[in-house]
PDB file of C-alpha atoms in Angstrom:
ATOM      1  CA  ALA A 264      59.696 140.434 129.113  1.00 74.00           C
ATOM      2  CA  GLN A 265      61.943 137.564 128.336  1.00 83.00           C
ATOM      3  CA  THR A 266      62.516 134.701 130.954  1.00 92.00           C
ATOM      4  CA  VAL A 267      64.775 131.694 131.273  1.00 95.00           C
ATOM      5  CA  THR A 268      63.841 128.440 133.096  1.00 96.00           C
ATOM      6  CA  GLN A 269      65.981 125.576 134.329  1.00 96.00           C
ATOM      7  CA  SER A 270      64.104 123.105 135.930  1.00 94.00           C
ATOM      8  CA  GLN A 271      66.862 120.787 137.244  1.00 95.00           C
ATOM      9  CA  PRO A 272      67.608 122.605 140.712  1.00 95.00           C
ATOM     10  CA  GLU A 273      70.055 119.810 141.568  1.00 96.00           C
ATOM     11  CA  MET A 274      72.475 117.290 139.641  1.00 97.00           C
ATOM     12  CA  SER A 275      74.673 114.684 140.648  1.00 97.00           C
ATOM     13  CA  VAL A 276      76.926 112.133 138.159  1.00 97.00           C
ATOM     14  CA  GLN A 277      79.728 110.263 138.414  1.00 97.00           C
ATOM     15  CA  GLU A 278      83.190 111.350 137.150  1.00 97.00           C
ATOM     16  CA  ALA A 279      83.979 110.631 133.661  1.00 97.00           C
ATOM     17  CA  GLU A 280      79.971 110.186 133.136  1.00 97.00           C
ATOM     18  CA  THR A 281      78.219 112.568 130.317  1.00 97.00           C
ATOM     19  CA  VAL A 282      75.440 115.202 131.837  1.00 97.00           C
ATOM     20  CA  THR A 283      72.906 117.356 130.166  1.00 98.00           C
ATOM     21  CA  LEU A 284      71.535 120.263 131.886  1.00 98.00           C
ATOM     22  CA  SER A 285      68.198 121.739 130.599  1.00 98.00           C
ATOM     23  CA  CYS A 286      66.991 125.627 129.691  1.00 98.00           C
ATOM     24  CA  THR A 287      63.892 126.804 128.276  1.00 98.00           C
ATOM     25  CA  TYR A 288      63.355 130.462 127.463  1.00 97.00           C
ATOM     26  CA  ASP A 289      60.394 132.670 126.278  1.00 95.00           C
ATOM     27  CA  THR A 290      60.760 135.537 123.749  1.00 92.00           C
ATOM     28  CA  SER A 291      59.522 136.908 121.009  1.00 90.00           C
ATOM     29  CA  GLU A 292      62.492 138.102 119.243  1.00 89.00           C
ATOM     30  CA  ASN A 293      63.928 136.468 116.406  1.00 88.00           C
ATOM     31  CA  ASN A 294      67.920 137.472 117.110  1.00 89.00           C
ATOM     32  CA  TYR A 295      69.310 137.216 120.401  1.00 93.00           C
ATOM     33  CA  TYR A 296      72.174 135.348 122.035  1.00 94.00           C
ATOM     34  CA  LEU A 297      72.132 132.264 124.568  1.00 96.00           C
ATOM     35  CA  PHE A 298      74.707 131.816 127.394  1.00 97.00           C
ATOM     36  CA  TRP A 299      76.001 129.107 129.856  1.00 98.00           C
ATOM     37  CA  TYR A 300      77.860 130.465 132.980  1.00 97.00           C
ATOM     38  CA  LYS A 301      79.497 128.501 135.488  1.00 97.00           C
ATOM     39  CA  GLN A 302      79.613 129.687 139.305  1.00 96.00           C
ATOM     40  CA  PRO A 303      82.281 127.430 141.054  1.00 94.00           C
ATOM     41  CA  PRO A 304      82.550 127.246 145.028  1.00 89.00           C
ATOM     42  CA  SER A 305      84.728 130.235 144.491  1.00 86.00           C
ATOM     43  CA  ARG A 306      81.474 132.473 143.862  1.00 87.00           C
ATOM     44  CA  GLN A 307      83.443 133.625 140.347  1.00 88.00           C
ATOM     45  CA  MET A 308      81.189 133.643 137.442  1.00 93.00           C
ATOM     46  CA  ILE A 309      82.665 132.230 134.433  1.00 93.00           C
ATOM     47  CA  LEU A 310      81.292 132.155 131.061  1.00 95.00           C
ATOM     48  CA  VAL A 311      81.198 128.449 129.847  1.00 97.00           C
ATOM     49  CA  ILE A 312      79.521 128.739 125.708  1.00 96.00           C
ATOM     50  CA  ARG A 313      77.974 130.929 123.932  1.00 95.00           C
ATOM     51  CA  GLN A 314      75.081 130.428 120.951  1.00 96.00           C
ATOM     52  CA  GLU A 315      73.961 133.182 118.492  1.00 93.00           C
ATOM     53  CA  ALA A 316      70.522 132.330 117.494  1.00 93.00           C
ATOM     54  CA  TYR A 317      70.735 133.309 113.890  1.00 91.00           C
ATOM     55  CA  LYS A 318      73.544 130.019 113.688  1.00 89.00           C
ATOM     56  CA  GLN A 319      71.803 126.862 113.251  1.00 85.00           C
ATOM     57  CA  GLN A 320      75.247 125.081 114.358  1.00 91.00           C
ATOM     58  CA  ASN A 321      75.326 123.940 117.835  1.00 94.00           C
ATOM     59  CA  ALA A 322      78.203 125.839 119.986  1.00 93.00           C
ATOM     60  CA  THR A 323      80.984 123.453 121.394  1.00 93.00           C
ATOM     61  CA  GLU A 324      84.005 124.217 123.541  1.00 93.00           C
ATOM     62  CA  ASN A 325      86.098 121.217 124.421  1.00 95.00           C
ATOM     63  CA  ARG A 326      83.956 118.948 126.461  1.00 97.00           C
ATOM     64  CA  PHE A 327      81.038 121.307 126.424  1.00 97.00           C
ATOM     65  CA  SER A 328      78.334 121.527 123.771  1.00 97.00           C
ATOM     66  CA  VAL A 329      74.836 122.712 123.396  1.00 97.00           C
ATOM     67  CA  ASN A 330      71.898 121.415 121.973  1.00 97.00           C
ATOM     68  CA  PHE A 331      70.116 124.475 120.590  1.00 96.00           C
ATOM     69  CA  GLN A 332      66.519 123.777 119.476  1.00 96.00           C
ATOM     70  CA  LYS A 333      65.230 127.377 118.214  1.00 94.00           C
ATOM     71  CA  ALA A 334      61.848 126.562 117.401  1.00 94.00           C
ATOM     72  CA  ALA A 335      61.224 124.664 120.977  1.00 95.00           C
ATOM     73  CA  LYS A 336      63.255 127.677 122.595  1.00 96.00           C
ATOM     74  CA  SER A 337      65.400 125.043 124.217  1.00 97.00           C
ATOM     75  CA  PHE A 338      69.008 125.494 124.943  1.00 97.00           C
ATOM     76  CA  SER A 339      70.764 122.478 126.920  1.00 97.00           C
ATOM     77  CA  LEU A 340      74.298 121.983 127.854  1.00 98.00           C
ATOM     78  CA  LYS A 341      76.025 118.868 127.911  1.00 98.00           C
ATOM     79  CA  ILE A 342      79.095 118.096 129.620  1.00 98.00           C
ATOM     80  CA  SER A 343      81.235 115.196 128.316  1.00 97.00           C
ATOM     81  CA  ASP A 344      83.763 113.174 130.403  1.00 97.00           C
ATOM     82  CA  SER A 345      82.736 115.072 133.250  1.00 97.00           C
ATOM     83  CA  GLN A 346      85.667 116.276 135.852  1.00 97.00           C
ATOM     84  CA  LEU A 347      85.374 117.050 139.450  1.00 96.00           C
ATOM     85  CA  GLY A 348      86.312 120.703 138.763  1.00 95.00           C
ATOM     86  CA  ASP A 349      83.020 120.643 136.873  1.00 97.00           C
ATOM     87  CA  THR A 350      81.578 120.802 140.320  1.00 97.00           C
ATOM     88  CA  ALA A 351      79.496 124.019 140.180  1.00 97.00           C
ATOM     89  CA  MET A 352      76.484 126.155 139.899  1.00 97.00           C
ATOM     90  CA  TYR A 353      75.415 126.488 136.190  1.00 98.00           C
ATOM     91  CA  PHE A 354      73.265 129.346 135.023  1.00 97.00           C
ATOM     92  CA  CYS A 355      71.533 129.487 131.687  1.00 97.00           C
ATOM     93  CA  ALA A 356      71.215 133.214 130.382  1.00 96.00           C
ATOM     94  CA  PHE A 357      69.451 135.325 127.545  1.00 96.00           C
ATOM     95  CA  TRP A 358      70.657 138.419 125.810  1.00 93.00           C
ATOM     96  CA  GLY A 359      68.085 139.994 123.559  1.00 89.00           C
ATOM     97  CA  GLN A 360      68.936 142.680 120.832  1.00 80.00           C
ATOM     98  CA  GLY A 361      68.482 146.021 122.222  1.00 74.00           C
ATOM     99  CA  ALA A 362      67.732 144.649 125.797  1.00 76.00           C
ATOM    100  CA  GLN A 363      71.227 145.544 127.243  1.00 79.00           C
ATOM    101  CA  LYS A 364      70.849 143.154 130.150  1.00 88.00           C
ATOM    102  CA  LEU A 365      71.444 139.609 130.538  1.00 92.00           C
ATOM    103  CA  VAL A 366      68.566 137.536 131.967  1.00 94.00           C
ATOM    104  CA  PHE A 367      69.604 134.379 133.852  1.00 95.00           C
ATOM    105  CA  GLY A 368      67.795 131.367 134.994  1.00 95.00           C
ATOM    106  CA  GLN A 369      67.650 130.009 138.444  1.00 94.00           C
ATOM    107  CA  GLY A 370      70.442 127.774 138.292  1.00 95.00           C
ATOM    108  CA  THR A 371      71.650 124.158 138.484  1.00 97.00           C
ATOM    109  CA  ARG A 372      73.606 122.753 141.020  1.00 96.00           C
ATOM    110  CA  LEU A 373      75.780 120.412 139.520  1.00 97.00           C
ATOM    111  CA  THR A 374      77.974 117.750 141.753  1.00 97.00           C
ATOM    112  CA  ILE A 375      80.763 115.526 139.920  1.00 97.00           C
ATOM    113  CA  ASN A 376      81.221 112.497 142.393  1.00 97.00           C
ATOM    114  CA  PRO A 377      84.450 110.728 142.492  1.00 95.00           C
TER     115      PRO A 377
ATOM    116  CA  ASN B  66      95.226 143.153 134.005  1.00 62.00           C
ATOM    117  CA  ALA B  67      92.899 143.075 136.997  1.00 75.00           C
ATOM    118  CA  GLY B  68      90.097 142.857 135.233  1.00 93.00           C
ATOM    119  CA  VAL B  69      86.757 143.489 137.526  1.00 96.00           C
ATOM    120  CA  THR B  70      87.361 144.901 141.062  1.00 96.00           C
ATOM    121  CA  GLN B  71      84.743 144.756 143.724  1.00 97.00           C
ATOM    122  CA  THR B  72      85.171 145.868 147.322  1.00 96.00           C
ATOM    123  CA  PRO B  73      84.353 145.211 150.039  1.00 97.00           C
ATOM    124  CA  LYS B  74      83.967 141.391 149.955  1.00 95.00           C
ATOM    125  CA  PHE B  75      81.822 141.023 153.096  1.00 96.00           C
ATOM    126  CA  GLN B  76      79.868 143.892 154.771  1.00 96.00           C
ATOM    127  CA  VAL B  77      77.558 143.561 157.217  1.00 97.00           C
ATOM    128  CA  LEU B  78      75.242 146.722 157.976  1.00 96.00           C
ATOM    129  CA  LYS B  79      72.299 147.729 160.592  1.00 97.00           C
ATOM    130  CA  THR B  80      68.932 148.351 159.028  1.00 97.00           C
ATOM    131  CA  GLY B  81      69.025 152.059 158.096  1.00 97.00           C
ATOM    132  CA  GLN B  82      72.525 152.427 157.649  1.00 97.00           C
ATOM    133  CA  SER B  83      74.011 153.432 153.966  1.00 96.00           C
ATOM    134  CA  MET B  84      77.176 152.016 151.934  1.00 96.00           C
ATOM    135  CA  THR B  85      78.630 151.916 148.507  1.00 97.00           C
ATOM    136  CA  LEU B  86      79.809 148.920 146.788  1.00 98.00           C
ATOM    137  CA  GLN B  87      82.667 150.035 144.899  1.00 98.00           C
ATOM    138  CA  CYS B  88      83.427 148.481 141.349  1.00 98.00           C
ATOM    139  CA  ALA B  89      85.952 149.304 138.960  1.00 97.00           C
ATOM    140  CA  GLN B  90      87.292 147.666 135.797  1.00 96.00           C
ATOM    141  CA  ASP B  91      90.715 148.255 133.772  1.00 94.00           C
ATOM    142  CA  MET B  92      89.423 146.516 130.259  1.00 92.00           C
ATOM    143  CA  ASN B  93      87.986 149.763 128.646  1.00 91.00           C
ATOM    144  CA  HIS B  94      84.594 148.351 128.962  1.00 93.00           C
ATOM    145  CA  GLU B  95      81.784 150.529 127.828  1.00 92.00           C
ATOM    146  CA  TYR B  96      79.004 148.168 129.731  1.00 93.00           C
ATOM    147  CA  MET B  97      78.894 148.093 133.216  1.00 95.00           C
ATOM    148  CA  SER B  98      75.989 146.479 135.370  1.00 96.00           C
ATOM    149  CA  TRP B  99      75.241 145.506 139.100  1.00 97.00           C
ATOM    150  CA  TYR B 100      73.324 142.180 139.615  1.00 97.00           C
ATOM    151  CA  ARG B 101      72.211 140.572 142.810  1.00 97.00           C
ATOM    152  CA  GLN B 102      72.172 137.029 143.266  1.00 96.00           C
ATOM    153  CA  ASP B 103      69.810 135.327 145.961  1.00 93.00           C
ATOM    154  CA  PRO B 104      69.117 131.439 146.436  1.00 86.00           C
ATOM    155  CA  GLY B 105      66.738 129.900 143.965  1.00 82.00           C
ATOM    156  CA  MET B 106      66.151 133.236 142.167  1.00 83.00           C
ATOM    157  CA  GLY B 107      69.535 133.335 139.822  1.00 88.00           C
ATOM    158  CA  LEU B 108      70.996 136.736 139.141  1.00 94.00           C
ATOM    159  CA  ARG B 109      68.499 139.612 138.776  1.00 95.00           C
ATOM    160  CA  LEU B 110      69.596 143.027 137.241  1.00 95.00           C
ATOM    161  CA  ILE B 111      69.831 146.060 139.649  1.00 97.00           C
ATOM    162  CA  HIS B 112      71.465 148.916 137.118  1.00 97.00           C
ATOM    163  CA  TYR B 113      73.446 148.941 134.229  1.00 95.00           C
ATOM    164  CA  SER B 114      75.136 151.637 132.259  1.00 94.00           C
ATOM    165  CA  VAL B 115      76.191 151.913 128.674  1.00 91.00           C
ATOM    166  CA  GLY B 116      78.801 154.491 128.914  1.00 92.00           C
ATOM    167  CA  ALA B 117      79.913 157.525 131.314  1.00 93.00           C
ATOM    168  CA  GLY B 118      76.865 159.593 132.172  1.00 94.00           C
ATOM    169  CA  ILE B 119      74.758 157.070 131.260  1.00 94.00           C
ATOM    170  CA  THR B 120      72.784 154.582 133.513  1.00 96.00           C
ATOM    171  CA  ASP B 121      69.286 152.709 133.440  1.00 94.00           C
ATOM    172  CA  GLN B 122      67.395 150.877 135.807  1.00 95.00           C
ATOM    173  CA  GLY B 123      67.223 146.967 135.693  1.00 93.00           C
ATOM    174  CA  GLU B 124      64.835 144.442 137.294  1.00 92.00           C
ATOM    175  CA  VAL B 125      65.058 145.396 140.915  1.00 95.00           C
ATOM    176  CA  PRO B 126      66.340 149.008 141.355  1.00 96.00           C
ATOM    177  CA  ASN B 127      64.689 150.166 144.285  1.00 96.00           C
ATOM    178  CA  GLY B 128      66.741 151.385 146.923  1.00 95.00           C
ATOM    179  CA  TYR B 129      69.626 151.346 145.322  1.00 97.00           C
ATOM    180  CA  ASN B 130      71.449 154.430 143.198  1.00 97.00           C
ATOM    181  CA  VAL B 131      74.464 154.397 140.696  1.00 97.00           C
ATOM    182  CA  SER B 132      76.246 156.907 139.082  1.00 96.00           C
ATOM    183  CA  ARG B 133      79.192 156.377 136.157  1.00 97.00           C
ATOM    184  CA  SER B 134      81.089 159.301 136.187  1.00 96.00           C
ATOM    185  CA  THR B 135      84.225 157.532 134.328  1.00 96.00           C
ATOM    186  CA  THR B 136      84.644 154.695 132.411  1.00 95.00           C
ATOM    187  CA  GLU B 137      86.368 152.625 134.880  1.00 96.00           C
ATOM    188  CA  ASP B 138      83.693 152.977 137.744  1.00 97.00           C
ATOM    189  CA  PHE B 139      80.525 151.931 138.713  1.00 98.00           C
ATOM    190  CA  PRO B 140      79.643 152.238 142.465  1.00 98.00           C
ATOM    191  CA  LEU B 141      76.248 151.256 143.587  1.00 98.00           C
ATOM    192  CA  ARG B 142      74.995 153.225 146.613  1.00 97.00           C
ATOM    193  CA  LEU B 143      72.646 151.494 149.200  1.00 96.00           C
ATOM    194  CA  LEU B 144      70.717 154.670 150.791  1.00 92.00           C
ATOM    195  CA  SER B 145      68.786 152.812 153.821  1.00 96.00           C
ATOM    196  CA  ALA B 146      69.728 149.224 153.901  1.00 96.00           C
ATOM    197  CA  ALA B 147      66.841 146.860 154.654  1.00 97.00           C
ATOM    198  CA  PRO B 148      67.048 143.274 155.633  1.00 96.00           C
ATOM    199  CA  SER B 149      65.639 142.244 152.148  1.00 96.00           C
ATOM    200  CA  GLN B 150      69.075 143.506 150.635  1.00 97.00           C
ATOM    201  CA  THR B 151      70.785 140.612 152.085  1.00 97.00           C
ATOM    202  CA  SER B 152      72.538 139.142 149.047  1.00 97.00           C
ATOM    203  CA  VAL B 153      75.568 138.809 147.253  1.00 97.00           C
ATOM    204  CA  TYR B 154      76.246 141.376 144.657  1.00 98.00           C
ATOM    205  CA  PHE B 155      78.083 141.204 141.359  1.00 97.00           C
ATOM    206  CA  CYS B 156      79.533 143.779 139.242  1.00 97.00           C
ATOM    207  CA  ALA B 157      79.889 143.063 135.627  1.00 96.00           C
ATOM    208  CA  SER B 158      81.430 144.587 132.457  1.00 95.00           C
ATOM    209  CA  SER B 159      81.634 143.927 128.806  1.00 92.00           C
ATOM    210  CA  TYR B 160      82.124 145.896 125.457  1.00 84.00           C
ATOM    211  CA  SER B 161      79.305 147.404 124.312  1.00 71.00           C
ATOM    212  CA  ARG B 162      79.645 145.989 120.635  1.00 70.00           C
ATOM    213  CA  GLY B 163      80.888 142.881 118.902  1.00 67.00           C
ATOM    214  CA  ARG B 164      80.196 140.051 121.476  1.00 79.00           C
ATOM    215  CA  PRO B 165      77.149 141.170 123.521  1.00 84.00           C
ATOM    216  CA  GLY B 166      75.941 139.368 126.428  1.00 86.00           C
ATOM    217  CA  GLU B 167      79.557 138.264 127.263  1.00 91.00           C
ATOM    218  CA  LEU B 168      80.032 139.400 130.869  1.00 93.00           C
ATOM    219  CA  PHE B 169      83.405 139.625 132.914  1.00 94.00           C
ATOM    220  CA  PHE B 170      82.313 139.398 136.556  1.00 95.00           C
ATOM    221  CA  GLY B 171      83.992 140.740 139.708  1.00 96.00           C
ATOM    222  CA  GLU B 172      84.312 138.194 142.914  1.00 94.00           C
ATOM    223  CA  GLY B 173      81.193 139.151 144.461  1.00 95.00           C
ATOM    224  CA  SER B 174      80.340 141.013 147.553  1.00 97.00           C
ATOM    225  CA  ARG B 175      78.159 139.231 150.561  1.00 96.00           C
ATOM    226  CA  LEU B 176      75.999 141.823 152.203  1.00 97.00           C
ATOM    227  CA  THR B 177      74.546 141.105 155.438  1.00 97.00           C
ATOM    228  CA  VAL B 178      71.826 143.521 156.795  1.00 97.00           C
ATOM    229  CA  LEU B 179      70.813 142.999 160.134  1.00 96.00           C
TER     230      LEU B 179
END
């Protein structure tokens, strides 16, 4: 069974700084998808970024980028020029081929301070 | 579009009572799922469905039933509520093909079992 581990329960940075959230996963599959979801205080889960395992190029979405290391089974999220609105719980998630389910990590609570 | 709609948003039950959490989506998504969110444990899959008439168990199915009679609706039933079912519940949907793992979430339902 796949597992996803986020080793940083909480992080805090100043506005405009860059922050990196860590995620590791365990799988025997070769083709899969990785995600970062954001859950702000409103509780609504929002997709931040998506990475396909067969693509070597790291995904980027504006200020959000990932560092995908397939051999190391590592998938970190970098937030550049952090903003107050980035304050949220961030979840790393894994979707395997044929699994029909998203497996989530425990989450990292990120606080952006003014 | 309303997206994914969950009702109720808050509910308090007594041990042994039954209830149904409703979930409806208007995006013609084939895939629908229910997750529960507990502190420090991320989101865990309860049940999922890949189409009308098809359901399957997730990671934590005990104490919950689901059915999928239409594409739009995917209710979650608690047959005899227990305090261990106190949690926040999320319904999520997506297209089965094309972009797996990209889930659209409802706003969540906070359930307290006394």
